[in-house]
Amino acid sequence: QSVLTQPPSVSGAPGQRVTISCTGSSSNIGAGYGVHWYQQVPGTAPKLLIYGNTNRPSGVPDRFSGSKSGTSASLAITGLQAEDEADYHCQSYDRGLRSSVFGGGTQLTVL
Amino acid sequence: EVQLVESGEGLVQPGGSLRLSCAASGFTFSSYGMHWVRQAPGKGLEYVSAISGDGHSTYYADSLRGRFTISRDNSKNTVYLQMGSLRPEDMAVYFCARARIVGSNELDYWGQGTLVTVSS
């Protein structure tokens, strides 16, 4: 069981908006540690999408945005495109475990 | 261009050992913390270990502490993961990745991954 909880799958039609949640606890997200998001096309390495809850690395489209509230975080994707079909992973730090932790990953299907 | 290239892929019997390497290029290697993350078949990402840029600080997932050892050779721009007492549940693709800034855990560059198979 992952320390951070994500829905196994989400889906949306092209052009729509989807959100992916990442639920933690007072030991990680709720303790103020930053949440980061990665996009992974199956068979390839993850790619950093959002860091520090809301920041996008250079080159990441502004269709991708992150937010955080309390013990949860969310990744929103607007104007869904076929190329967005991938797995999405959240990451934070857990002070009880004294290590980085990941969510179980969410598979995004573009209908 | 930042590049991370893992090697050391292999099949090992339960209880055996294996060393993975990750050769870095395109950046000042000693200035960045390096991490290992693994992904079992069909599963999510799992944090394994991390090492500071100067190699003086190391971090491990609690479940792996004592069996895995991370190290680095800044003269060779390479980070290593020595794995021992391997179990079937250690079978996974192992990725090395660079921490974006000092003291951070967000990973901005990743290698292509190397497969570790643990089976008799």
PDB file of C-alpha atoms in Angstrom:
ATOM      1  CA  GLN A   1       0.000   0.000   0.000  1.00  0.00           C
ATOM      2  CA  SER A   2       1.338   3.392  -0.986  1.00  0.00           C
ATOM      3  CA  VAL A   3       1.662   6.121   1.616  1.00  0.00           C
ATOM      4  CA  LEU A   4       0.054   8.575  -0.789  1.00  0.00           C
ATOM      5  CA  THR A   5      -3.301   7.535  -2.259  1.00  0.00           C
ATOM      6  CA  GLN A   6      -4.217   8.178  -5.881  1.00  0.00           C
ATOM      7  CA  PRO A   7      -7.185   6.922  -7.891  1.00  0.00           C
ATOM      8  CA  PRO A   8      -6.102   3.989 -10.081  1.00  0.00           C
ATOM      9  CA  SER A   9      -7.567   5.542 -13.197  1.00  0.00           C
ATOM     10  CA  VAL A  10      -9.260   8.620 -14.616  1.00  0.00           C
ATOM     11  CA  SER A  11     -10.489   9.399 -18.078  1.00  0.00           C
ATOM     12  CA  GLY A  12     -11.682  12.310 -20.167  1.00  0.00           C
ATOM     13  CA  ALA A  13     -12.498  13.306 -23.703  1.00  0.00           C
ATOM     14  CA  PRO A  14     -10.203  15.511 -25.778  1.00  0.00           C
ATOM     15  CA  GLY A  15     -10.543  19.144 -24.753  1.00  0.00           C
ATOM     16  CA  GLN A  16     -11.957  18.340 -21.340  1.00  0.00           C
ATOM     17  CA  ARG A  17     -10.474  19.020 -17.908  1.00  0.00           C
ATOM     18  CA  VAL A  18      -9.479  16.213 -15.579  1.00  0.00           C
ATOM     19  CA  THR A  19      -8.078  16.216 -12.070  1.00  0.00           C
ATOM     20  CA  ILE A  20      -6.019  13.607 -10.257  1.00  0.00           C
ATOM     21  CA  SER A  21      -5.976  13.605  -6.480  1.00  0.00           C
ATOM     22  CA  CYS A  22      -3.174  12.636  -4.133  1.00  0.00           C
ATOM     23  CA  THR A  23      -4.193  12.089  -0.527  1.00  0.00           C
ATOM     24  CA  GLY A  24      -1.661  11.915   2.266  1.00  0.00           C
ATOM     25  CA  SER A  25      -1.578  12.580   5.982  1.00  0.00           C
ATOM     26  CA  SER A  26      -0.241  14.887   8.664  1.00  0.00           C
ATOM     27  CA  SER A  27       3.138  13.144   8.321  1.00  0.00           C
ATOM     28  CA  ASN A  28       3.680  14.157   4.739  1.00  0.00           C
ATOM     29  CA  ILE A  29       1.523  16.522   2.688  1.00  0.00           C
ATOM     30  CA  GLY A  30      -0.208  17.872   5.791  1.00  0.00           C
ATOM     31  CA  ALA A  31       3.147  18.549   7.437  1.00  0.00           C
ATOM     32  CA  GLY A  32       3.926  21.108   4.762  1.00  0.00           C
ATOM     33  CA  TYR A  33       6.191  19.090   2.516  1.00  0.00           C
ATOM     34  CA  GLY A  34       6.005  19.878  -1.167  1.00  0.00           C
ATOM     35  CA  VAL A  35       4.151  17.664  -3.609  1.00  0.00           C
ATOM     36  CA  HIS A  36       5.627  16.845  -6.985  1.00  0.00           C
ATOM     37  CA  TRP A  37       3.995  15.243 -10.005  1.00  0.00           C
ATOM     38  CA  TYR A  38       5.453  13.058 -12.727  1.00  0.00           C
ATOM     39  CA  GLN A  39       4.114  11.918 -16.080  1.00  0.00           C
ATOM     40  CA  GLN A  40       5.170   8.488 -17.297  1.00  0.00           C
ATOM     41  CA  VAL A  41       4.386   7.000 -20.656  1.00  0.00           C
ATOM     42  CA  PRO A  42       4.495   3.209 -20.136  1.00  0.00           C
ATOM     43  CA  GLY A  43       7.907   1.785 -20.958  1.00  0.00           C
ATOM     44  CA  THR A  44       9.675   5.100 -20.478  1.00  0.00           C
ATOM     45  CA  ALA A  45      11.157   7.067 -17.584  1.00  0.00           C
ATOM     46  CA  PRO A  46       9.027   9.467 -15.532  1.00  0.00           C
ATOM     47  CA  LYS A  47       9.109  13.143 -16.417  1.00  0.00           C
ATOM     48  CA  LEU A  48       8.847  15.926 -13.831  1.00  0.00           C
ATOM     49  CA  LEU A  49       5.608  17.806 -14.445  1.00  0.00           C
ATOM     50  CA  ILE A  50       5.014  19.889 -11.299  1.00  0.00           C
ATOM     51  CA  TYR A  51       7.311  20.546  -8.346  1.00  0.00           C
ATOM     52  CA  GLY A  52       6.749  22.278  -5.051  1.00  0.00           C
ATOM     53  CA  ASN A  53       2.954  21.911  -5.307  1.00  0.00           C
ATOM     54  CA  THR A  54       2.397  24.420  -8.108  1.00  0.00           C
ATOM     55  CA  ASN A  55       5.565  25.029 -10.131  1.00  0.00           C
ATOM     56  CA  ARG A  56       6.082  23.902 -13.710  1.00  0.00           C
ATOM     57  CA  PRO A  57       9.558  23.142 -15.063  1.00  0.00           C
ATOM     58  CA  SER A  58      10.532  24.875 -18.248  1.00  0.00           C
ATOM     59  CA  GLY A  59       8.846  23.277 -21.241  1.00  0.00           C
ATOM     60  CA  VAL A  60       5.797  21.909 -19.424  1.00  0.00           C
ATOM     61  CA  PRO A  61       2.621  23.358 -20.955  1.00  0.00           C
ATOM     62  CA  ASP A  62       0.457  25.565 -18.753  1.00  0.00           C
ATOM     63  CA  ARG A  63      -2.390  23.120 -19.351  1.00  0.00           C
ATOM     64  CA  PHE A  64      -0.884  21.293 -16.381  1.00  0.00           C
ATOM     65  CA  SER A  65      -1.339  22.816 -12.932  1.00  0.00           C
ATOM     66  CA  GLY A  66      -0.955  21.681  -9.357  1.00  0.00           C
ATOM     67  CA  SER A  67      -2.601  22.626  -6.104  1.00  0.00           C
ATOM     68  CA  LYS A  68      -2.452  21.587  -2.485  1.00  0.00           C
ATOM     69  CA  SER A  69      -4.836  21.889   0.445  1.00  0.00           C
ATOM     70  CA  GLY A  70      -4.462  20.319   3.854  1.00  0.00           C
ATOM     71  CA  THR A  71      -3.394  16.711   3.500  1.00  0.00           C
ATOM     72  CA  SER A  72      -4.181  16.463  -0.216  1.00  0.00           C
ATOM     73  CA  ALA A  73      -2.902  17.695  -3.529  1.00  0.00           C
ATOM     74  CA  SER A  74      -4.301  17.693  -7.033  1.00  0.00           C
ATOM     75  CA  LEU A  75      -3.038  17.753 -10.581  1.00  0.00           C
ATOM     76  CA  ALA A  76      -5.317  19.382 -13.136  1.00  0.00           C
ATOM     77  CA  ILE A  77      -5.017  18.959 -16.872  1.00  0.00           C
ATOM     78  CA  THR A  78      -7.080  21.240 -19.084  1.00  0.00           C
ATOM     79  CA  GLY A  79      -7.629  20.993 -22.827  1.00  0.00           C
ATOM     80  CA  LEU A  80      -6.969  17.258 -22.710  1.00  0.00           C
ATOM     81  CA  GLN A  81      -4.969  15.906 -25.634  1.00  0.00           C
ATOM     82  CA  ALA A  82      -4.339  12.382 -26.865  1.00  0.00           C
ATOM     83  CA  GLU A  83      -0.648  12.767 -25.993  1.00  0.00           C
ATOM     84  CA  ASP A  84      -1.575  13.263 -22.332  1.00  0.00           C
ATOM     85  CA  GLU A  85      -2.489   9.595 -22.060  1.00  0.00           C
ATOM     86  CA  ALA A  86       0.010   8.286 -19.522  1.00  0.00           C
ATOM     87  CA  ASP A  87       0.480   7.340 -15.874  1.00  0.00           C
ATOM     88  CA  TYR A  88       0.748  10.159 -13.341  1.00  0.00           C
ATOM     89  CA  HIS A  89       2.548   9.834 -10.009  1.00  0.00           C
ATOM     90  CA  CYS A  90       2.609  12.148  -7.000  1.00  0.00           C
ATOM     91  CA  GLN A  91       5.538  12.370  -4.588  1.00  0.00           C
ATOM     92  CA  SER A  92       6.213  14.017  -1.261  1.00  0.00           C
ATOM     93  CA  TYR A  93       8.307  13.489   1.863  1.00  0.00           C
ATOM     94  CA  ASP A  94       7.187  11.678   4.992  1.00  0.00           C
ATOM     95  CA  ARG A  95       8.715  12.756   8.280  1.00  0.00           C
ATOM     96  CA  GLY A  96       7.722   9.581  10.071  1.00  0.00           C
ATOM     97  CA  LEU A  97       9.335   7.354   7.455  1.00  0.00           C
ATOM     98  CA  ARG A  98      12.139   9.881   6.935  1.00  0.00           C
ATOM     99  CA  SER A  99      12.040   9.298   3.217  1.00  0.00           C
ATOM    100  CA  SER A 100      10.414  10.353  -0.020  1.00  0.00           C
ATOM    101  CA  VAL A 101       7.115   8.647  -0.745  1.00  0.00           C
ATOM    102  CA  PHE A 102       5.122   8.132  -3.909  1.00  0.00           C
ATOM    103  CA  GLY A 103       1.499   7.546  -4.713  1.00  0.00           C
ATOM    104  CA  GLY A 104       0.425   4.360  -6.447  1.00  0.00           C
ATOM    105  CA  GLY A 105       0.037   6.139  -9.768  1.00  0.00           C
ATOM    106  CA  THR A 106      -3.024   7.048 -11.842  1.00  0.00           C
ATOM    107  CA  GLN A 107      -3.598   5.898 -15.387  1.00  0.00           C
ATOM    108  CA  LEU A 108      -5.120   8.632 -17.546  1.00  0.00           C
ATOM    109  CA  THR A 109      -7.116   7.504 -20.559  1.00  0.00           C
ATOM    110  CA  VAL A 110      -8.078  10.004 -23.250  1.00  0.00           C
ATOM    111  CA  LEU A 111     -11.339   8.755 -24.696  1.00  0.00           C
TER     112      LEU A 111
ATOM    113  CA  GLU B   1      22.441  17.958 -22.420  1.00  0.00           C
ATOM    114  CA  VAL B   2      21.875  16.124 -19.147  1.00  0.00           C
ATOM    115  CA  GLN B   3      22.133  12.381 -19.537  1.00  0.00           C
ATOM    116  CA  LEU B   4      21.855   9.558 -17.024  1.00  0.00           C
ATOM    117  CA  VAL B   5      22.644   6.049 -18.187  1.00  0.00           C
ATOM    118  CA  GLU B   6      22.091   3.085 -15.904  1.00  0.00           C
ATOM    119  CA  SER B   7      23.850  -0.256 -16.270  1.00  0.00           C
ATOM    120  CA  GLY B   8      24.144  -3.485 -14.343  1.00  0.00           C
ATOM    121  CA  GLU B   9      20.928  -5.103 -15.497  1.00  0.00           C
ATOM    122  CA  GLY B  10      20.767  -8.773 -14.685  1.00  0.00           C
ATOM    123  CA  LEU B  11      19.178 -11.932 -13.425  1.00  0.00           C
ATOM    124  CA  VAL B  12      20.164 -12.902  -9.895  1.00  0.00           C
ATOM    125  CA  GLN B  13      19.070 -15.707  -7.607  1.00  0.00           C
ATOM    126  CA  PRO B  14      17.298 -14.968  -4.339  1.00  0.00           C
ATOM    127  CA  GLY B  15      19.875 -14.100  -1.727  1.00  0.00           C
ATOM    128  CA  GLY B  16      22.311 -12.868  -4.333  1.00  0.00           C
ATOM    129  CA  SER B  17      23.906  -9.480  -4.943  1.00  0.00           C
ATOM    130  CA  LEU B  18      24.060  -7.018  -7.796  1.00  0.00           C
ATOM    131  CA  ARG B  19      25.579  -3.591  -8.335  1.00  0.00           C
ATOM    132  CA  LEU B  20      23.915  -0.981 -10.485  1.00  0.00           C
ATOM    133  CA  SER B  21      25.741   1.998 -11.947  1.00  0.00           C
ATOM    134  CA  CYS B  22      24.460   5.304 -13.271  1.00  0.00           C
ATOM    135  CA  ALA B  23      26.807   7.372 -15.414  1.00  0.00           C
ATOM    136  CA  ALA B  24      25.988  11.080 -15.575  1.00  0.00           C
ATOM    137  CA  SER B  25      26.968  13.729 -18.073  1.00  0.00           C
ATOM    138  CA  GLY B  26      25.994  17.232 -19.093  1.00  0.00           C
ATOM    139  CA  PHE B  27      26.066  18.845 -15.642  1.00  0.00           C
ATOM    140  CA  THR B  28      28.354  19.399 -12.656  1.00  0.00           C
ATOM    141  CA  PHE B  29      27.775  16.016 -11.075  1.00  0.00           C
ATOM    142  CA  SER B  30      29.185  16.783  -7.625  1.00  0.00           C
ATOM    143  CA  SER B  31      26.717  19.642  -7.169  1.00  0.00           C
ATOM    144  CA  TYR B  32      23.630  17.440  -7.250  1.00  0.00           C
ATOM    145  CA  GLY B  33      22.048  14.867  -5.033  1.00  0.00           C
ATOM    146  CA  MET B  34      21.261  11.630  -6.797  1.00  0.00           C
ATOM    147  CA  HIS B  35      18.429   9.203  -6.173  1.00  0.00           C
ATOM    148  CA  TRP B  36      17.413   5.664  -7.007  1.00  0.00           C
ATOM    149  CA  VAL B  37      13.736   4.884  -7.576  1.00  0.00           C
ATOM    150  CA  ARG B  38      12.335   1.523  -8.594  1.00  0.00           C
ATOM    151  CA  GLN B  39       9.189   0.283 -10.271  1.00  0.00           C
ATOM    152  CA  ALA B  40       8.013  -3.297 -10.027  1.00  0.00           C
ATOM    153  CA  PRO B  41       6.163  -4.675 -13.065  1.00  0.00           C
ATOM    154  CA  GLY B  42       2.755  -3.036 -13.352  1.00  0.00           C
ATOM    155  CA  LYS B  43       3.246  -1.100 -10.110  1.00  0.00           C
ATOM    156  CA  GLY B  44       3.906   2.463  -9.033  1.00  0.00           C
ATOM    157  CA  LEU B  45       7.176   4.160  -8.236  1.00  0.00           C
ATOM    158  CA  GLU B  46       9.009   3.331  -5.017  1.00  0.00           C
ATOM    159  CA  TYR B  47      11.743   5.413  -3.435  1.00  0.00           C
ATOM    160  CA  VAL B  48      14.913   3.427  -2.830  1.00  0.00           C
ATOM    161  CA  SER B  49      17.816   5.639  -1.809  1.00  0.00           C
ATOM    162  CA  ALA B  50      19.515   9.006  -2.175  1.00  0.00           C
ATOM    163  CA  ILE B  51      22.977  10.488  -1.738  1.00  0.00           C
ATOM    164  CA  SER B  52      24.136  14.076  -1.360  1.00  0.00           C
ATOM    165  CA  GLY B  53      26.394  15.725  -3.895  1.00  0.00           C
ATOM    166  CA  ASP B  54      29.507  15.307  -1.760  1.00  0.00           C
ATOM    167  CA  GLY B  55      28.562  11.748  -0.880  1.00  0.00           C
ATOM    168  CA  HIS B  56      28.620  12.415   2.847  1.00  0.00           C
ATOM    169  CA  SER B  57      24.888  11.973   3.417  1.00  0.00           C
ATOM    170  CA  THR B  58      22.897   8.923   2.391  1.00  0.00           C
ATOM    171  CA  TYR B  59      19.227   8.067   2.746  1.00  0.00           C
ATOM    172  CA  TYR B  60      17.314   4.823   2.384  1.00  0.00           C
ATOM    173  CA  ALA B  61      13.773   3.550   2.387  1.00  0.00           C
ATOM    174  CA  ASP B  62      13.376   1.900   5.789  1.00  0.00           C
ATOM    175  CA  SER B  63      12.463  -1.444   4.237  1.00  0.00           C
ATOM    176  CA  LEU B  64      15.734  -1.542   2.309  1.00  0.00           C
ATOM    177  CA  ARG B  65      18.134  -0.199   4.894  1.00  0.00           C
ATOM    178  CA  GLY B  66      20.886  -2.683   5.606  1.00  0.00           C
ATOM    179  CA  ARG B  67      20.541  -4.566   2.325  1.00  0.00           C
ATOM    180  CA  PHE B  68      21.210  -1.746  -0.152  1.00  0.00           C
ATOM    181  CA  THR B  69      24.115   0.696  -0.184  1.00  0.00           C
ATOM    182  CA  ILE B  70      24.311   3.854  -2.271  1.00  0.00           C
ATOM    183  CA  SER B  71      27.624   5.466  -3.131  1.00  0.00           C
ATOM    184  CA  ARG B  72      29.115   7.793  -5.709  1.00  0.00           C
ATOM    185  CA  ASP B  73      32.431   8.527  -7.372  1.00  0.00           C
ATOM    186  CA  ASN B  74      32.480  12.173  -8.364  1.00  0.00           C
ATOM    187  CA  SER B  75      35.715  11.681 -10.308  1.00  0.00           C
ATOM    188  CA  LYS B  76      33.834   9.275 -12.567  1.00  0.00           C
ATOM    189  CA  ASN B  77      30.470  11.097 -12.510  1.00  0.00           C
ATOM    190  CA  THR B  78      28.848   7.862 -11.427  1.00  0.00           C
ATOM    191  CA  VAL B  79      26.452   6.805  -8.695  1.00  0.00           C
ATOM    192  CA  TYR B  80      26.114   3.194  -7.591  1.00  0.00           C
ATOM    193  CA  LEU B  81      23.567   1.021  -5.875  1.00  0.00           C
ATOM    194  CA  GLN B  82      24.944  -2.119  -4.262  1.00  0.00           C
ATOM    195  CA  MET B  83      22.085  -4.523  -3.604  1.00  0.00           C
ATOM    196  CA  GLY B  84      22.416  -7.559  -1.360  1.00  0.00           C
ATOM    197  CA  SER B  85      20.250 -10.358   0.029  1.00  0.00           C
ATOM    198  CA  LEU B  86      17.976  -9.856  -2.939  1.00  0.00           C
ATOM    199  CA  ARG B  87      14.403 -11.065  -2.734  1.00  0.00           C
ATOM    200  CA  PRO B  88      11.816 -11.750  -5.448  1.00  0.00           C
ATOM    201  CA  GLU B  89      10.015  -8.581  -4.392  1.00  0.00           C
ATOM    202  CA  ASP B  90      13.114  -6.547  -5.313  1.00  0.00           C
ATOM    203  CA  MET B  91      12.513  -7.378  -8.956  1.00  0.00           C
ATOM    204  CA  ALA B  92      11.882  -4.080 -10.708  1.00  0.00           C
ATOM    205  CA  VAL B  93      13.159  -1.500 -13.128  1.00  0.00           C
ATOM    206  CA  TYR B  94      15.604   0.690 -11.240  1.00  0.00           C
ATOM    207  CA  PHE B  95      15.881   4.327 -12.261  1.00  0.00           C
ATOM    208  CA  CYS B  96      18.546   6.791 -11.226  1.00  0.00           C
ATOM    209  CA  ALA B  97      17.487  10.412 -11.122  1.00  0.00           C
ATOM    210  CA  ARG B  98      18.889  13.836 -10.290  1.00  0.00           C
ATOM    211  CA  ALA B  99      17.485  16.061  -7.564  1.00  0.00           C
ATOM    212  CA  ARG B 100      16.511  19.411  -9.040  1.00  0.00           C
ATOM    213  CA  ILE B 101      18.281  21.514  -6.410  1.00  0.00           C
ATOM    214  CA  VAL B 102      20.341  20.935  -3.276  1.00  0.00           C
ATOM    215  CA  GLY B 103      18.257  19.460  -0.481  1.00  0.00           C
ATOM    216  CA  SER B 104      15.236  18.840  -2.649  1.00  0.00           C
ATOM    217  CA  ASN B 105      13.583  15.554  -3.500  1.00  0.00           C
ATOM    218  CA  GLU B 106      11.942  16.481  -6.785  1.00  0.00           C
ATOM    219  CA  LEU B 107      13.706  14.680  -9.617  1.00  0.00           C
ATOM    220  CA  ASP B 108      14.189  16.604 -12.825  1.00  0.00           C
ATOM    221  CA  TYR B 109      16.214  14.166 -14.925  1.00  0.00           C
ATOM    222  CA  TRP B 110      15.875  10.406 -15.049  1.00  0.00           C
ATOM    223  CA  GLY B 111      17.780   7.583 -16.652  1.00  0.00           C
ATOM    224  CA  GLN B 112      16.082   5.056 -18.890  1.00  0.00           C
ATOM    225  CA  GLY B 113      16.035   2.435 -16.158  1.00  0.00           C
ATOM    226  CA  THR B 114      17.672  -0.954 -15.774  1.00  0.00           C
ATOM    227  CA  LEU B 115      15.862  -4.203 -15.064  1.00  0.00           C
ATOM    228  CA  VAL B 116      16.714  -6.357 -12.078  1.00  0.00           C
ATOM    229  CA  THR B 117      15.223  -9.836 -12.118  1.00  0.00           C
ATOM    230  CA  VAL B 118      15.345 -11.948  -8.976  1.00  0.00           C
ATOM    231  CA  SER B 119      14.472 -15.543  -9.640  1.00  0.00           C
ATOM    232  CA  SER B 120      15.800 -19.042  -9.119  1.00  0.00           C
TER     233      SER B 120
END
